[in-house]
Coordinates of C-alpha atoms and ligand atoms in Angstrom, one line a residue:
X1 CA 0.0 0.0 0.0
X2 CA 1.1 3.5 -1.3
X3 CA 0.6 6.1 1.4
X4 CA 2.9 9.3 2.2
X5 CA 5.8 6.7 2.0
X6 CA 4.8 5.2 -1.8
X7 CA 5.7 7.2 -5.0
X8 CA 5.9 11.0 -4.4
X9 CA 4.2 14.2 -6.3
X10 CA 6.1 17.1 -7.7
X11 CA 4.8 20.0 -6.0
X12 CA 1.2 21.6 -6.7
X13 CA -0.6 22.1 -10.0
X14 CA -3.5 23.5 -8.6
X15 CA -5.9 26.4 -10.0
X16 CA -5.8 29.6 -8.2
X17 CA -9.6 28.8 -6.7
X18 CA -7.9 26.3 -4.4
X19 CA -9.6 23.3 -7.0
X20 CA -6.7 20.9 -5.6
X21 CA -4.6 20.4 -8.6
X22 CA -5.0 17.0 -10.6
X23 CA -8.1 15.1 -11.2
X24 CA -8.7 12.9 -8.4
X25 CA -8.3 9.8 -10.6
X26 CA -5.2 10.7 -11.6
X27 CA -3.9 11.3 -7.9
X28 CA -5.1 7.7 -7.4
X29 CA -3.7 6.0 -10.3
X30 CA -0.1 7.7 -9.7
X31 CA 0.4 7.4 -5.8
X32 CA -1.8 4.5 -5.1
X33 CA -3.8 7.1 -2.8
X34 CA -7.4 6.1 -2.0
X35 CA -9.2 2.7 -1.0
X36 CA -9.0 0.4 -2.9
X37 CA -12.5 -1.5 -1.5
X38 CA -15.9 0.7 -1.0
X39 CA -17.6 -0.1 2.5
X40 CA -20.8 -1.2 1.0
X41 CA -19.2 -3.9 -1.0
X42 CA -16.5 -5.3 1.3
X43 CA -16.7 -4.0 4.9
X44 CA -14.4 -6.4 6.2
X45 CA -11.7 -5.1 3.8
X46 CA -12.6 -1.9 3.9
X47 CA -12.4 -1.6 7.8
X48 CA -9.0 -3.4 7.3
X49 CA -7.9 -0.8 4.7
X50 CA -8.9 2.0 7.0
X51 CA -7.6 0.8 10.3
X52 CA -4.2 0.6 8.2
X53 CA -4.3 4.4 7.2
X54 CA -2.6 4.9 10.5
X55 CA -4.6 4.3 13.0
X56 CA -2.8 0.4 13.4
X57 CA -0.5 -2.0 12.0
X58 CA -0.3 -5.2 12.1
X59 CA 1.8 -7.4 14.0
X60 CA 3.3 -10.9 13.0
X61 CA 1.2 -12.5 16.3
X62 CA -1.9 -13.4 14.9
X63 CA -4.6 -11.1 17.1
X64 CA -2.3 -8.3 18.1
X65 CA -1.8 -4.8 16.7
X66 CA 0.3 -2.1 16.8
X67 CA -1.6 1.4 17.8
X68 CA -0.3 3.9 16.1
X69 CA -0.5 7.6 17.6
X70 CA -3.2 8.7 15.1
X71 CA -5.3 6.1 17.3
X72 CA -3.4 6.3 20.5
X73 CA -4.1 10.1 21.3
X74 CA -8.2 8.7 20.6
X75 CA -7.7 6.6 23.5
X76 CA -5.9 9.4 25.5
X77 CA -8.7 11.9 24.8
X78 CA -11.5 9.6 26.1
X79 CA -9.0 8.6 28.9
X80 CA -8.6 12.1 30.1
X81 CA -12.7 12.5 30.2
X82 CA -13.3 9.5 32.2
X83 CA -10.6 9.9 34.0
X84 CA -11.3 13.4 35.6
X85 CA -15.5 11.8 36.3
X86 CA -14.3 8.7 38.0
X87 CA -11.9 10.9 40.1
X88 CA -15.2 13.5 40.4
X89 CA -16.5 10.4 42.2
X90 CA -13.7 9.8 44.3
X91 CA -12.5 6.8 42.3
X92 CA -8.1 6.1 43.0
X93 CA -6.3 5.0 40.5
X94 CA -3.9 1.8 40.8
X95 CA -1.5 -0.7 39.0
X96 CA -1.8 -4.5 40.1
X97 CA 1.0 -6.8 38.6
X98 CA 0.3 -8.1 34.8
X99 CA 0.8 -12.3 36.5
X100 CA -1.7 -14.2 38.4
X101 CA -1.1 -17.2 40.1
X102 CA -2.4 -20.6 39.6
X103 CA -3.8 -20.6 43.1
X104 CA -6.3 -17.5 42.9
X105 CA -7.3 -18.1 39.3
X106 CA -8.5 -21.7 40.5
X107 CA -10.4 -20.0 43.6
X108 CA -12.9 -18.4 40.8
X109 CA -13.2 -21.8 38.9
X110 CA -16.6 -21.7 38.4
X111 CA -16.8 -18.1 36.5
X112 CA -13.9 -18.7 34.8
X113 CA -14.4 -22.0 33.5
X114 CA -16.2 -20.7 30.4
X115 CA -12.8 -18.7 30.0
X116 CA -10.1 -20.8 30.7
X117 CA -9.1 -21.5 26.9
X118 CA -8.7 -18.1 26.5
X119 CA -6.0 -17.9 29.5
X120 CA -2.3 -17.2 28.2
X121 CA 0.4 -18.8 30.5
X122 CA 4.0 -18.1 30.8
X123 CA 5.6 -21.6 31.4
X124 CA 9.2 -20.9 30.6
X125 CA 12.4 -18.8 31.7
X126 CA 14.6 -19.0 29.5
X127 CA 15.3 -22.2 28.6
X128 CA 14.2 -24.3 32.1
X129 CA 10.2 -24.2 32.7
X130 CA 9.0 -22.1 35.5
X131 CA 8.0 -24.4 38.5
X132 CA 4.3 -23.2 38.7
X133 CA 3.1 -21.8 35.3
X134 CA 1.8 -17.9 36.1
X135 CA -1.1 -16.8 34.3
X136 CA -1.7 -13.3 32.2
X137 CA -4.3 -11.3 33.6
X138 CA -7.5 -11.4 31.2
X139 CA -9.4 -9.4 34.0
X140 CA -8.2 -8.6 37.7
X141 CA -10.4 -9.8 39.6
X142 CA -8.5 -12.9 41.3
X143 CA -5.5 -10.4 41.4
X144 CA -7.0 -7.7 43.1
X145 CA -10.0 -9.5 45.6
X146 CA -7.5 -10.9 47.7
X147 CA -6.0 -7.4 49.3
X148 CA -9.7 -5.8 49.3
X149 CA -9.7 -8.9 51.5
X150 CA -6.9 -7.7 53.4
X151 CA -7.4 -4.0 53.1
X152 CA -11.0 -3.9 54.5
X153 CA -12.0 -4.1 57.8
X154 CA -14.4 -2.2 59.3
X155 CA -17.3 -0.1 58.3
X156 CA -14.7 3.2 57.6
X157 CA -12.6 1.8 55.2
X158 CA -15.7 1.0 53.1
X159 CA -16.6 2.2 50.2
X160 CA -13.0 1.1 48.1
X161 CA -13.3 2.6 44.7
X162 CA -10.1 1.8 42.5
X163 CA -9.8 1.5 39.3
X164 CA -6.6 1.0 36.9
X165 CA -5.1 1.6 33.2
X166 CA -3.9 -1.2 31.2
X167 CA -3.5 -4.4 29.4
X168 CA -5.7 -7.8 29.4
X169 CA -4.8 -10.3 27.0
X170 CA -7.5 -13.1 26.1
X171 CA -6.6 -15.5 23.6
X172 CA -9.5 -15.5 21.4
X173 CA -9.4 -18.3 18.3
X174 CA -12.2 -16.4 17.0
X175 CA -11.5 -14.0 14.0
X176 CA -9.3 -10.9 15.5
X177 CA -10.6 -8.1 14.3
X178 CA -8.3 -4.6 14.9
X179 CA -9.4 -2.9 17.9
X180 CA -13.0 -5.1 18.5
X181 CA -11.6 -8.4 19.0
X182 CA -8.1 -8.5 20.0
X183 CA -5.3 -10.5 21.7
X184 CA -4.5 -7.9 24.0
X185 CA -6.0 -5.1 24.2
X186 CA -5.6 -1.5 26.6
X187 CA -8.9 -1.0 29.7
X188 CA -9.9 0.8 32.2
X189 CA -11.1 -1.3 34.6
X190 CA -13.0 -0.5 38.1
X191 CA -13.2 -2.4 40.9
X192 CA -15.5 -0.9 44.3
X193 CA -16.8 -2.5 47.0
X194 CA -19.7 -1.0 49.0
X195 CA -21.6 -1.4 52.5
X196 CA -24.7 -1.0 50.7
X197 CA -26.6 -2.7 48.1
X198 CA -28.2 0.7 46.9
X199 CA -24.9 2.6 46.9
X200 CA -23.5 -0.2 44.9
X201 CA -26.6 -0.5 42.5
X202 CA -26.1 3.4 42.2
X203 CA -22.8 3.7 41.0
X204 CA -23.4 0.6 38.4
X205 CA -25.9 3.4 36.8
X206 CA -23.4 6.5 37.0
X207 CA -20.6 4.7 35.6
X208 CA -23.0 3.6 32.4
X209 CA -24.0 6.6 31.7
X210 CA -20.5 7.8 31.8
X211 CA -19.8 5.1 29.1
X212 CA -22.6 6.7 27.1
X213 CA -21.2 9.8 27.3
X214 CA -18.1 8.8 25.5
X215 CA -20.1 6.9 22.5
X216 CA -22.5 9.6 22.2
X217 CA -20.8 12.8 23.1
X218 CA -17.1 12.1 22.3
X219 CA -17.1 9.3 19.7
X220 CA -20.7 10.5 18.4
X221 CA -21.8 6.9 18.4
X222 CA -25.0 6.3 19.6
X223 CA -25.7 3.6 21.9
X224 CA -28.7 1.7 23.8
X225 CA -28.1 1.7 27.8
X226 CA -29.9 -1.9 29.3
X227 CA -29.4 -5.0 31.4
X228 CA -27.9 -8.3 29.7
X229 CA -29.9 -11.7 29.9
X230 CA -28.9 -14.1 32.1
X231 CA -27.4 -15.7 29.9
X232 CA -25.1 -13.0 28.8
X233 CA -24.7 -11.1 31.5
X234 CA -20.7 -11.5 33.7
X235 CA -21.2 -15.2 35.3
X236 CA -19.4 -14.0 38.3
X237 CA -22.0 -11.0 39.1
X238 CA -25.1 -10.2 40.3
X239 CA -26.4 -7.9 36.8
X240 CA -24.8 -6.8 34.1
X241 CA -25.9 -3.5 32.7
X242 CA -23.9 -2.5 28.9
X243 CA -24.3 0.2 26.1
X244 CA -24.9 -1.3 23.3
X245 CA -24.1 -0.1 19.8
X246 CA -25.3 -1.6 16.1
X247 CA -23.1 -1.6 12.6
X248 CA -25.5 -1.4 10.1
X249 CA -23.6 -2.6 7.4
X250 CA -22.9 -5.7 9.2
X251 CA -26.4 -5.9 10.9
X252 CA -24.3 -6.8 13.8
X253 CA -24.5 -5.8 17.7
X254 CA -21.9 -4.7 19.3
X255 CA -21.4 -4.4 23.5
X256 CA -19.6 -0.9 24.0
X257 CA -18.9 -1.2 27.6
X258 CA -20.1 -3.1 30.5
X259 CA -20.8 -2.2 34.5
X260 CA -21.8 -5.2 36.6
X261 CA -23.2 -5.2 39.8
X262 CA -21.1 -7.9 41.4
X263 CA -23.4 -8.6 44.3
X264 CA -21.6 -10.8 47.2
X265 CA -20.6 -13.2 45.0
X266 CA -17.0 -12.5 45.5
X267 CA -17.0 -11.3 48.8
X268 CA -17.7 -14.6 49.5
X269 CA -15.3 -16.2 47.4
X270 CA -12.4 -14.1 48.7
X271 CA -13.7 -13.1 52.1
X272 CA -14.3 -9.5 51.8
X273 CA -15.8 -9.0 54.8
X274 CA -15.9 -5.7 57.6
X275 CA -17.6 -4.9 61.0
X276 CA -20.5 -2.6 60.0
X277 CA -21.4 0.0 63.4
X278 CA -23.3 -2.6 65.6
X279 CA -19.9 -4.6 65.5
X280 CA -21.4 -7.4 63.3
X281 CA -19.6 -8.8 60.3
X282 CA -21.3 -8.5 56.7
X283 CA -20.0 -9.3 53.3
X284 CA -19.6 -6.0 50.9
X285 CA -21.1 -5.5 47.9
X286 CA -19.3 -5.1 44.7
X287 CA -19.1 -3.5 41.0
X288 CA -16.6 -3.8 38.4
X289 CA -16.9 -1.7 35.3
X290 CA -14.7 -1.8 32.1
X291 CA -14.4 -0.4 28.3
X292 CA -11.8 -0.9 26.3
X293 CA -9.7 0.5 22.8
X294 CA -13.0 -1.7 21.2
X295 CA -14.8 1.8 21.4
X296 CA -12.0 3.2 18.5
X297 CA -13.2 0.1 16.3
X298 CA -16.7 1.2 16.9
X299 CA -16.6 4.5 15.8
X300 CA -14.3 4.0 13.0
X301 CA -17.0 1.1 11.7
X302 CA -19.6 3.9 12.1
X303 CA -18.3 6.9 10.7
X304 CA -15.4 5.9 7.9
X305 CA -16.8 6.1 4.3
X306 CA -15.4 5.0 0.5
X307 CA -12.4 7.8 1.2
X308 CA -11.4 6.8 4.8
X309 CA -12.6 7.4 8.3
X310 CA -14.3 10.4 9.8
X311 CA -13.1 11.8 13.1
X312 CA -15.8 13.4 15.3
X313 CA -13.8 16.4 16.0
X314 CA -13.9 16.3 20.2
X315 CA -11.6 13.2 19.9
X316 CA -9.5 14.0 16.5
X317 CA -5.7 14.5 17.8
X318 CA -5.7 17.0 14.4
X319 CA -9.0 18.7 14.3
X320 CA -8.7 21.3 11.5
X321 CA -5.3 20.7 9.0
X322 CA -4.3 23.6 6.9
X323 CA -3.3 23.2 3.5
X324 CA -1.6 25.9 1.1
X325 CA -2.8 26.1 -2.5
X326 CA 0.2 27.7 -4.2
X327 CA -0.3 28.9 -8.1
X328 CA 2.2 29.3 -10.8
X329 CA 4.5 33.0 -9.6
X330 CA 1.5 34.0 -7.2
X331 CA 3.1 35.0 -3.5
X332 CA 3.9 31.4 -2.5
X333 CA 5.6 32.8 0.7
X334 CA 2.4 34.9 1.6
X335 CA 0.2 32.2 1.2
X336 CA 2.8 29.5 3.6
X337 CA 2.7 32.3 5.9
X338 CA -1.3 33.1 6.4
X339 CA -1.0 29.3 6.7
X340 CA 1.1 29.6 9.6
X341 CA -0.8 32.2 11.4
X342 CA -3.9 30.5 10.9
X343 CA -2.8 27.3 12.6
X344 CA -1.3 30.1 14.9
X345 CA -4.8 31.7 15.6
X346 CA -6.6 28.3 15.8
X347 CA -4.0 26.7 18.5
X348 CA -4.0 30.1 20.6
X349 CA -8.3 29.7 21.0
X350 CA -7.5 25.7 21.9
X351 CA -8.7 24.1 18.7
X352 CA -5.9 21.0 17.4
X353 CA -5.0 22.5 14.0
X354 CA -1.7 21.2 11.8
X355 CA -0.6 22.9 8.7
X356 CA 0.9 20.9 6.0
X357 CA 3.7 22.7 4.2
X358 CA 5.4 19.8 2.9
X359 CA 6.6 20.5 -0.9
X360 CA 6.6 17.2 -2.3
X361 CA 2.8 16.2 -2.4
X362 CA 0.3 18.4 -4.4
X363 CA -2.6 20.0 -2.7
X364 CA -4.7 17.3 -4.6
X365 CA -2.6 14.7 -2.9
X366 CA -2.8 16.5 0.6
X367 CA -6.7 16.7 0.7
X368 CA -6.7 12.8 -0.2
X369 CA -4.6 11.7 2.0
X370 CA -6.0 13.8 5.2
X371 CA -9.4 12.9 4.1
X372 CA -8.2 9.6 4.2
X373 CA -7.3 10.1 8.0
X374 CA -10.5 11.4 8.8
X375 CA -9.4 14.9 9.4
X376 CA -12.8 16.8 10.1
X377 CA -11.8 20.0 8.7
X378 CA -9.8 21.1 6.0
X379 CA -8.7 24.6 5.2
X380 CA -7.4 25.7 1.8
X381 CA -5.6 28.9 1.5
X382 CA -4.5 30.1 -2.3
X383 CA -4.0 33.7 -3.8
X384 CA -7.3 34.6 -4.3
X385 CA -8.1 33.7 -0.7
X386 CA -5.1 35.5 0.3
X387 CA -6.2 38.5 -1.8
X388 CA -10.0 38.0 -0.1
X389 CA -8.8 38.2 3.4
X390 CA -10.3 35.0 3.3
X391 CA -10.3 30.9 3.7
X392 CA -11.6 28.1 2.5
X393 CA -13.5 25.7 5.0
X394 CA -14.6 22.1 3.5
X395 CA -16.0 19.9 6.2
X396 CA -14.9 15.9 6.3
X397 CA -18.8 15.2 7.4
X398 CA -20.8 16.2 4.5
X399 CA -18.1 17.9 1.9
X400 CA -19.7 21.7 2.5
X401 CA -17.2 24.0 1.1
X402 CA -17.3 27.9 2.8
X403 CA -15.4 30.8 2.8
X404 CA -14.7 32.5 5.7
X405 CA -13.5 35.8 6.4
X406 CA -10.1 35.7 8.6
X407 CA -11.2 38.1 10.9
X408 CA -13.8 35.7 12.3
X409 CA -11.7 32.6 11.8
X410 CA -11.7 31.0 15.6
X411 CA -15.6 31.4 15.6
X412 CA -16.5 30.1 12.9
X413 CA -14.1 27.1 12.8
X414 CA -15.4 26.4 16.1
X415 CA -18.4 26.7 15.5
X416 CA -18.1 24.4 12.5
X417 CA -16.7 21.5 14.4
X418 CA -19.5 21.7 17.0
X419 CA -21.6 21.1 14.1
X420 CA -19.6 18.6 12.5
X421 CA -19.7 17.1 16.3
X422 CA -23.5 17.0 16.0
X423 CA -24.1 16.1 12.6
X424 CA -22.3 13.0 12.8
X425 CA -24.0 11.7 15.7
X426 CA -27.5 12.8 14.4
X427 CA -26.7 10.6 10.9
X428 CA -25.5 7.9 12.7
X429 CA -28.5 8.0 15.1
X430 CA -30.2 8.0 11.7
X431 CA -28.9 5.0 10.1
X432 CA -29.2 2.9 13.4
X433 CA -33.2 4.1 13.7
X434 CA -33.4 2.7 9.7
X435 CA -32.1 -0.8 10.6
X436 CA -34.1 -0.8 13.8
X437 CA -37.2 -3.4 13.6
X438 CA -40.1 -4.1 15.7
X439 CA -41.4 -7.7 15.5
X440 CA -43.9 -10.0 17.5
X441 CA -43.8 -13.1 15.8
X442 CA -40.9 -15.5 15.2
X443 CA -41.4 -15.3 10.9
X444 CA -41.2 -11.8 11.6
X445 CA -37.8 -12.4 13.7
X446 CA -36.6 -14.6 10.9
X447 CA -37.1 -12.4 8.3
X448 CA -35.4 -9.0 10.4
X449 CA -32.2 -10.7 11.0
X450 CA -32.2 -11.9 7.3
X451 CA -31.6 -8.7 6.4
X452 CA -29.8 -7.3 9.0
X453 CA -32.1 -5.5 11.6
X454 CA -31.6 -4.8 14.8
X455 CA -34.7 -6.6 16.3
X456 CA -36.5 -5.3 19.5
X457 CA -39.2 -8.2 20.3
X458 CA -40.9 -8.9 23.4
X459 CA -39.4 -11.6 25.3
X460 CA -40.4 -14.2 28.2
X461 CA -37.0 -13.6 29.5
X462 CA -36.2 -17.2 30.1
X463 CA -32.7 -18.8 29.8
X464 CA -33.9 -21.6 28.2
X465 CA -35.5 -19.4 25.3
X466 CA -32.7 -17.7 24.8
X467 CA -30.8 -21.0 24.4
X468 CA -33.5 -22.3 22.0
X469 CA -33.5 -18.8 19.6
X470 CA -29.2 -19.3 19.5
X471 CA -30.0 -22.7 18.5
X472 CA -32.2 -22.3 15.9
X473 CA -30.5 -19.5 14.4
X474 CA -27.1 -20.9 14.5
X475 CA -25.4 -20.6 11.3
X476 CA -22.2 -19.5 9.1
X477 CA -22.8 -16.0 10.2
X478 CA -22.9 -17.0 13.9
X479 CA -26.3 -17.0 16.1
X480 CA -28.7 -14.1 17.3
X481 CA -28.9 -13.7 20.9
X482 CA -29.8 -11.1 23.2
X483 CA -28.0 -7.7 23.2
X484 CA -30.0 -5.9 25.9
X485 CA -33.5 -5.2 27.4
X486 CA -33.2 -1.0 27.0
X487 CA -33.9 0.5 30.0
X488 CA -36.4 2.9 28.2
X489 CA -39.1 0.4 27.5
X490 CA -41.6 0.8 24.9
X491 CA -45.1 0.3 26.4
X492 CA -46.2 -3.7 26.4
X493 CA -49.6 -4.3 26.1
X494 CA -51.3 -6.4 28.2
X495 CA -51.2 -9.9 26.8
X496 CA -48.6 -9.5 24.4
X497 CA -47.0 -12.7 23.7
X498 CA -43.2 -13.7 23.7
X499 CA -42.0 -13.9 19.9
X500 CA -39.5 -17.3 20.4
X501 CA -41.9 -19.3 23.2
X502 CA -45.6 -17.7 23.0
X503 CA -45.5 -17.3 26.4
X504 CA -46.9 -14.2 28.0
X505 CA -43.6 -11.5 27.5
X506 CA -42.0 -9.7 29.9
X507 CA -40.7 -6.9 28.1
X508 CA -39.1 -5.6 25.1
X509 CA -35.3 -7.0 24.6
X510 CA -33.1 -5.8 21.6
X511 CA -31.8 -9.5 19.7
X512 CA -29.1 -10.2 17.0
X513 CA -26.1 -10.9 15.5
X514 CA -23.2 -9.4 17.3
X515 CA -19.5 -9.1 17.4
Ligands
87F1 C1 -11.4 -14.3 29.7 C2 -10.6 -15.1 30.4 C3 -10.7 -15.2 31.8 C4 -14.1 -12.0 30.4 C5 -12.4 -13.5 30.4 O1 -16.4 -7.1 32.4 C6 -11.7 -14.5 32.5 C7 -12.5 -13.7 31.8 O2 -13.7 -13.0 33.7 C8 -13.5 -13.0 32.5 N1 -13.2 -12.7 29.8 N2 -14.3 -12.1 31.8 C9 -15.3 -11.3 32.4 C10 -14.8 -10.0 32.8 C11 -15.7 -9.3 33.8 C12 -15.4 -7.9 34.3 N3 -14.1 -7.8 34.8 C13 -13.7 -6.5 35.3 C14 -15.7 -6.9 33.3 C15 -15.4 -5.5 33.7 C16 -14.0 -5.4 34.3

């Protein structure tokens, strides 16, 4: 693949209206620029193709990637917001070591057992083996339960609210997919323990809707807040609430982040115990919460179109780039310098804006190639601009081309992110609404996930019908299950029948595909 680094451009032959110098074909055909798939006709190798315009690269272990810092400075933006809100809610970060050993990961047997294949071990030094194998963490649970053990006594040292940064590795057999299913991947993951049930059950609800603040607000995803099935809620927990998200062009669910209420389950297991104020002793009650670098792959599957991806601007490390638009003997140096000063002006008012002086792409080649990172503004500055008092906005979102005086430049620009912000969530929100099908019947079901929907049907809520539906759906393109009952229930009218059993439903529960 041709990018920056493939065949290189003699400098600019573009018109003095900023047109962006040869036909976009012709960019294509010389520098290899451009996908070389279309998302509606091969997503799978189109996501691939876009992950690789910088955002990743791969490794030579199967299921692990390399995150580039076009995606890494993604991750620390939404880091930086849910870090300051967990801390808001007197959340401490912490590091606990990477190994486990054998004896604590056997203590939760029972929850992991559904895991264990997915366990990494290290079994060798050098050359001798190790004399007990130590595990890698795929979640900390067994690493941390045992000092909560130690670390809580009484009533006062209750609640415990830590939560740390870093890697899990799960060794998934299933296709990796960059950033949504990988070998090891980068979390944040929470760990509390409470007196109380209700403060417990509280936080489980504060901490989602922090998760769908950073789909909706940052990533401009949107997502459905609900409770998993019993079936696919955390085995080890009490409830498992999740924001869910939906690819239409896969028809396929995907769970954007989970917070479980982890009851006593574990307190039990590891003897968290403390002396409430009558002097008795009580098990705590716990949550864990986690979401992971999966959210990048999420918004990149939502957003990106046949040029590249689209960066909602609140989490774009480059928010506005500014390219000059030279012309034959016009005042090259004028133009390179109002470019300068307006990456200047932008920087000074806070927005991330990166001019792009080099001399050996074209300006043609330039608005390719940062369309094709999913830059969401672009600004063009060429002699008549220059001449104008003027620049030239074109927006990644929708291709709307404006000029802009420069005395107002910071307003508007910032104003045109905001709406870039907006207007990417709002289509998405669209597209998801389109796919989105109510049935009652199980044809009806059959025929939805044939093409794709994301199918909200009133459910018994049984374990065994849930089973059943997996079963009977099971096929190349893997089995519909439950993604969530939404916590905003349409109304169920009296009667209403479940779609899979025709037994009287319980409520509405969103069912699919998923990743
Ligand atoms: C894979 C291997 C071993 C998921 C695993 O969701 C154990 C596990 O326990 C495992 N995959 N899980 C469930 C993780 C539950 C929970 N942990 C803390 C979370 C949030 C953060």
């Amino acid at each position: 693949m041709a990018g920056p680094s493939g065949k290189k451009e003699k400098v600019a032959k573009a018109g003095p209206s900023g047109g962006g110098g040869k036909k976009k074909k012709d960019v294509k055909k010389e520098t290899g620029l451009g996908l070389s798939v279309k998302k509606d006709e091969n997503f799978g190798e189109w996501y691939s193709e876009v992950c690789k315009h910088e955002m990743i690269e791969y490794y030579d272990i199967s299921g692990c990637y390399i995150l580039r810092p076009w995606s890494m400075a993604i991750w620390e933006i939404m880091q930086t917001f849910f870090d300051a809100e967990i801390k808001k809610m007197k959340v401490k970060n912490c590091y606990f070591p990477l190994f486990v050993s054998p004896g604590v990961l056997e203590k939760e047997k029972d929850h992991i057992e559904g895991f264990a294949p997915e366990v990494a071990w290290v079994t060798k030094s050098g050359k001798s083996d190790l004399e007990v194998p130590i595990a890698i963490r795929p979640t900390s649970e067994t690493v941390m339960y045992p000092y909560y053990s130690k670390w809580i006594r009484g009533h006062r040292d209750l609640p415990l609210k830590l939560n740390q940064w870093c890697n899990v590795v799960r060794w998934e057999f299933s296709n990796p997919t960059p950033f949504i299913r990988s070998r090891e991947f980068l979390w944040q993951e929470g760990h509390t323990a409470f007196a109380t049930k209700e403060e417990a059950d509280k936080e489980v609800l504060e901490i989602l809707e922090l998760y769908r603040r950073i789909y909706e607000e940052y990533l401009a995803v949107p997502v459905v807040k609900g409770m998993k099935s019993e079936n696919e809620k955390f085995a080890g927990g009490l409830y498992t609430t999740s924001v869910e998200a939906f690819i239409p062009n896969t028809g396929r669910g995907v769970q954007g982040a989970t917070s479980h209420c982890l009851g006593q389950n574990f307190a039990k297991m590891f003897e968290i115990n403390f002396e409430n104020e009558k002097g008795e002793t009580e098990m705590v009650w716990q949550n864990s919460w986690a979401y992971s670098t999966r959210t990048i792959g999420v918004m990149i599957m939502t957003h990106g179109d046949d040029k590249g991806l689209i960066l909602p601007p609140k989490v774009a490390s480059v928010q506005v780039v500014v390219i000059p638009v030279p012309y034959k003997d016009a005042n090259t140096q004028g133009i390179f310098d109002a470019c300068t000063a307006t990456v200047a002006a932008l920087s000074e008012a806070g927005i991330r804006a990166e001019e792009d002086l080099r001399d050996n792409y074209s300006p043609g080649w330039k608005y390719s190639n940062w369309e094709m990172k999913g830059v969401p503004l672009r600004i063009e500055i060429g002699p008549r601009d220059l001449e104008n008092d003027q620049v030239r906005t074109v927006r990644r979102d929708n291709g709307v081309k404006e000029d802009i005086p420069r005395g107002s430049l910071v307003e508007h620009v910032k104003e045109l992110l905001e709406k870039i912000q907006a207007n990417m969530y709002e289509v998405a929100k669209q597209k998801r609404e389109a796919c989105v099908e109510e049935i009652k019947t199980w044809d009806e079901f059959i025929v939805a996930l044939n093409k794709k929907k994301l199918i909200l049907a009133p459910w018994c809520d049984e374990e065994e019908v849930e089973r059943d539906v997996k079963a009977r759906t099971k096929g190349e393109t893997g089995a519909a299950k439950t993604l969530c009952s939404p916590f905003e229930q349409p109304e169920l009218p009296e009667g209403t029948l479940c779609f899979a059993s025709g037994k009287p439903a319980k409520k509405w529960t969103y069912w699919g595909r998923s990743y």
